[in-house]
Tab-separated table of C-alpha atoms in Angstrom:
chain	number	residue	atom	x	y	z
A	943	MET	CA	-18.547	19.331	8.494
A	944	ALA	CA	-16.083	21.372	6.438
A	945	VAL	CA	-13.119	19.393	5.208
A	946	ASN	CA	-10.152	21.124	3.560
A	947	LEU	CA	-8.811	19.021	0.708
A	948	PRO	CA	-5.547	19.707	-1.020
A	949	SER	CA	-5.726	21.830	-4.169
A	950	SER	CA	-5.127	20.246	-7.586
A	951	SER	CA	-1.754	22.086	-7.633
A	952	LEU	CA	-0.669	19.833	-4.757
A	953	LEU	CA	-2.228	16.683	-6.181
A	954	LEU	CA	-0.822	16.922	-9.716
A	955	PRO	CA	2.868	16.333	-8.686
A	956	LEU	CA	1.711	13.049	-7.071
A	957	ILE	CA	1.107	11.672	-10.571
A	958	PHE	CA	4.864	11.563	-11.094
A	959	LEU	CA	5.600	9.893	-7.763
A	960	PHE	CA	4.051	6.723	-9.172
A	961	LEU	CA	6.729	6.633	-11.850
A	962	ILE	CA	9.578	6.197	-9.411
A	963	PHE	CA	11.960	3.308	-9.995
A	964	ILE	CA	14.760	1.906	-7.908
A	965	THR	CA	18.146	0.517	-9.000
A	966	VAL	CA	18.897	-2.962	-7.662
A	967	ASN	CA	22.190	-4.638	-8.654
A	968	GLY	CA	22.785	-2.009	-11.263
A	969	GLN	CA	19.418	-2.592	-12.957
A	970	HIS	CA	16.350	-0.389	-13.015
A	971	PHE	CA	13.203	-1.986	-11.591
A	972	THR	CA	9.963	-0.007	-11.633
A	973	ILE	CA	8.032	-1.139	-8.538
A	974	PRO	CA	4.739	0.789	-8.892
A	975	GLU	CA	4.208	-0.468	-12.408
A	976	SER	CA	4.974	-4.118	-11.553
A	977	THR	CA	2.629	-7.026	-11.120
A	978	ILE	CA	3.013	-9.599	-8.407
A	979	GLU	CA	4.237	-12.002	-11.075
A	980	GLU	CA	6.944	-9.549	-12.199
A	981	ILE	CA	7.975	-8.904	-8.598
A	982	GLN	CA	8.335	-12.636	-8.002
A	983	GLN	CA	10.395	-12.873	-11.133
A	984	ALA	CA	12.656	-10.069	-9.814
A	985	PHE	CA	12.990	-11.980	-6.544
A	986	ALA	CA	13.943	-15.188	-8.467
A	987	GLU	CA	16.589	-13.306	-10.510
A	988	ASN	CA	18.025	-11.572	-7.429
A	989	LYS	CA	17.108	-8.140	-8.794
A	990	LEU	CA	14.959	-7.387	-5.771
A	991	THR	CA	14.446	-8.530	-2.182
A	992	SER	CA	11.344	-8.422	0.032
A	993	THR	CA	13.267	-6.108	2.388
A	994	GLN	CA	14.037	-3.679	-0.371
A	995	LEU	CA	10.385	-3.764	-1.475
A	996	VAL	CA	9.124	-3.063	2.085
A	997	ASP	CA	11.652	-0.245	2.467
A	998	PHE	CA	10.451	1.281	-0.754
A	999	TYR	CA	6.832	1.201	0.319
A	1000	ILE	CA	7.672	2.586	3.858
A	1001	ASN	CA	9.460	5.539	2.181
A	1002	GLN	CA	6.499	6.039	-0.161
A	1003	ILE	CA	4.090	6.035	2.773
A	1004	LYS	CA	6.239	8.582	4.616
A	1005	THR	CA	6.305	10.781	1.540
A	1006	ILE	CA	2.695	10.557	0.334
A	1007	ASN	CA	0.615	9.601	3.343
A	1008	PRO	CA	0.774	13.031	5.071
A	1009	LEU	CA	-1.197	14.276	2.047
A	1010	LEU	CA	-3.397	11.300	1.314
A	1011	HIS	CA	-4.134	10.001	4.824
A	1012	GLY	CA	-4.640	6.512	3.371
A	1013	ILE	CA	-2.525	4.503	5.875
A	1014	ILE	CA	-3.340	4.507	9.637
A	1015	GLU	CA	-0.196	2.646	10.775
A	1016	VAL	CA	2.715	0.641	9.465
A	1017	ASN	CA	3.552	-2.721	11.076
A	1018	PRO	CA	6.731	-2.301	13.120
A	1019	ASP	CA	7.509	-5.956	12.294
A	1020	ALA	CA	7.157	-5.568	8.515
A	1021	ARG	CA	10.890	-5.438	7.884
A	1022	ASP	CA	11.473	-8.527	10.047
A	1023	GLN	CA	8.797	-10.388	8.115
A	1024	ALA	CA	10.444	-9.322	4.885
A	1025	LYS	CA	13.875	-10.460	6.076
A	1026	ASN	CA	12.410	-13.861	7.040
A	1027	ALA	CA	10.907	-14.113	3.556
A	1028	ASP	CA	14.285	-13.354	1.997
A	1029	GLU	CA	15.981	-15.943	4.192
A	1030	GLU	CA	13.406	-18.615	3.242
A	1031	ARG	CA	13.968	-17.784	-0.474
A	1032	ARG	CA	17.742	-18.132	-0.057
A	1033	GLU	CA	17.416	-21.454	1.778
A	1034	ASN	CA	14.871	-22.721	-0.752
A	1035	ARG	CA	17.218	-22.051	-3.751
A	1036	GLY	CA	14.341	-22.457	-6.187
A	1037	ARG	CA	13.731	-26.121	-5.257
A	1038	ARG	CA	10.027	-25.593	-4.845
A	1039	SER	CA	7.495	-22.832	-5.376
A	1040	LEU	CA	6.984	-20.691	-2.305
A	1041	GLY	CA	3.760	-19.240	-3.683
A	1042	ASP	CA	2.762	-16.014	-5.428
A	1043	LEU	CA	2.310	-14.050	-2.243
A	1044	HIS	CA	5.504	-15.066	-0.560
A	1045	GLY	CA	7.395	-11.936	0.440
A	1046	ILE	CA	4.759	-9.578	-0.961
A	1047	PRO	CA	3.665	-6.673	1.261
A	1048	VAL	CA	-0.073	-6.309	1.818
A	1049	LEU	CA	-2.191	-3.673	3.579
A	1050	LEU	CA	-5.353	-4.581	5.513
A	1051	LYS	CA	-8.303	-2.468	6.378
A	1052	ASP	CA	-8.338	-1.378	10.082
A	1053	THR	CA	-11.330	-3.662	10.807
A	1054	ILE	CA	-9.456	-6.872	9.939
A	1055	GLY	CA	-8.116	-8.460	13.083
A	1056	THR	CA	-4.354	-9.101	13.433
A	1057	GLN	CA	-2.946	-10.583	16.610
A	1058	ASP	CA	0.305	-8.637	16.501
A	1059	LYS	CA	1.578	-5.121	17.254
A	1060	LEU	CA	-0.955	-3.497	14.914
A	1061	ASN	CA	-4.169	-2.025	16.261
A	1062	THR	CA	-7.547	-3.128	14.963
A	1063	SER	CA	-9.636	-0.090	15.673
A	1064	ALA	CA	-12.127	0.624	12.813
A	1065	GLY	CA	-10.390	3.990	12.580
A	1066	SER	CA	-11.481	4.992	16.102
A	1067	TYR	CA	-9.328	5.947	19.063
A	1068	ALA	CA	-11.838	4.042	21.274
A	1069	LEU	CA	-10.248	0.654	20.234
A	1070	VAL	CA	-6.595	1.695	20.186
A	1071	GLY	CA	-4.614	-0.730	22.392
A	1072	SER	CA	-7.351	-3.392	22.405
A	1073	VAL	CA	-6.166	-6.969	21.697
A	1074	VAL	CA	-8.041	-9.255	19.300
A	1075	ALA	CA	-8.363	-12.908	20.200
A	1076	ARG	CA	-6.753	-14.208	17.043
A	1077	ASP	CA	-5.888	-13.367	13.480
A	1078	ALA	CA	-8.833	-13.088	11.129
A	1079	SER	CA	-9.156	-16.058	8.781
A	1080	VAL	CA	-7.917	-14.077	5.802
A	1081	VAL	CA	-4.866	-12.977	7.784
A	1082	GLU	CA	-4.080	-16.564	8.753
A	1083	LYS	CA	-4.139	-17.474	5.069
A	1084	LEU	CA	-1.949	-14.470	4.112
A	1085	ARG	CA	0.651	-15.417	6.734
A	1086	LYS	CA	0.582	-19.035	5.658
A	1087	ALA	CA	1.229	-17.887	2.066
A	1088	GLY	CA	4.248	-15.856	3.229
A	1089	ALA	CA	2.787	-12.441	2.690
A	1090	VAL	CA	4.228	-9.501	4.681
A	1091	ILE	CA	1.512	-7.793	6.748
A	1092	MET	CA	2.594	-4.225	5.944
A	1093	GLY	CA	0.064	-2.254	8.011
A	1094	LYS	CA	-3.477	-0.968	8.360
A	1095	ALA	CA	-5.272	1.114	5.769
A	1096	SER	CA	-7.738	3.881	6.654
A	1097	LEU	CA	-11.515	3.683	6.226
A	1098	SER	CA	-14.656	5.644	7.112
A	1099	GLU	CA	-14.667	5.331	10.901
A	1100	TRP	CA	-16.851	2.351	12.023
A	1101	TYR	CA	-17.735	2.181	8.314
A	1102	LYS	CA	-20.007	5.123	9.192
A	1103	PHE	CA	-22.317	2.866	11.212
A	1104	ARG	CA	-22.018	5.246	14.186
A	1105	SER	CA	-21.588	8.435	12.192
A	1106	LEU	CA	-23.942	11.244	11.431
A	1107	SER	CA	-24.884	11.613	7.797
A	1108	HIS	CA	-22.897	14.810	7.437
A	1109	VAL	CA	-19.551	13.108	8.183
A	1110	PRO	CA	-17.808	12.666	4.792
A	1111	ASN	CA	-16.765	9.363	3.386
A	1112	GLY	CA	-13.136	8.445	4.065
A	1113	TRP	CA	-12.927	10.345	7.389
A	1114	CYS	CA	-11.701	8.672	10.630
A	1115	ALA	CA	-10.311	10.067	13.776
A	1116	ARG	CA	-6.957	8.197	13.556
A	1117	SER	CA	-5.903	9.294	10.060
A	1118	GLY	CA	-8.126	12.231	9.221
A	1119	GLN	CA	-9.826	12.784	5.890
A	1120	GLY	CA	-8.611	10.560	3.133
A	1121	VAL	CA	-8.160	12.269	-0.185
A	1122	VAL	CA	-7.598	9.304	-2.498
A	1123	SER	CA	-10.854	10.042	-4.364
A	1124	SER	CA	-9.566	13.571	-5.043
A	1125	LEU	CA	-6.317	12.122	-6.371
A	1126	ILE	CA	-8.217	9.743	-8.686
A	1127	SER	CA	-10.355	12.601	-9.984
A	1128	CYS	CA	-7.128	14.554	-10.653
A	1129	LEU	CA	-5.570	11.565	-12.475
A	1130	GLN	CA	-8.696	11.191	-14.568
A	1131	ILE	CA	-8.569	14.903	-15.585
A	1132	PHE	CA	-4.881	14.566	-16.387
A	1133	PHE	CA	-5.310	11.566	-18.645
A	1134	LEU	CA	-8.430	13.082	-20.239
A	1135	VAL	CA	-6.474	16.207	-21.143
A	1136	TYR	CA	-3.598	14.048	-22.436
A	1137	LEU	CA	-6.043	11.995	-24.569
A	1138	VAL	CA	-7.627	15.091	-26.041
A	1139	LEU	CA	-4.284	16.624	-26.929
A	1140	HIS	CA	-3.066	13.327	-28.411
A	1141	LEU	CA	-6.153	12.933	-30.584
A	1142	ASN	CA	-5.783	16.543	-31.799
A	1143	CYS	CA	-2.202	15.846	-32.777
A	1144	LEU	CA	-3.232	12.723	-34.728
A	1145	ARG	CA	-5.850	14.762	-36.551
A	1146	GLY	CA	-3.111	17.246	-37.602
């Protein structure tokens, strides 16, 4: 099966999309470079809210996903979950720890069951609209920890269990061919070139 992947000229500009920062309360906060600990610190210092974080990721998905095909669907309730997390944080007023994952958006593979508005389809149209009996155990734990279930990430359809050998990895009917591996290769080349140039400069 022939798969047309974006050229490196399209992938290179994506490097710089990961350097985007937002301004919250007059201060710069670089979301893509932040750890969960740093995000929680920003929550505690009122530099960032879960709603702002979810909005940022939704915008990133809208911008990048048409090229990468890494996300199958976004949870329509993600913003409501984020707002609830923000409200819990305001009511708590720092009296007790809400946990490291509280208010943090997470993506799940499309084979992990969620009893909500998201599909659990293994990347196949055959299971779109089906209803799972309950949340998977890991989802129950994530919800209990206060995480925001952001959406479903793509995968090789049925994990290739029902696919012919010539179907490429990362392809599924619902999102098409994922190109994250191509992006990673492009990033590796970029940093390799940077490293070589930097070493040459040091050598004079």
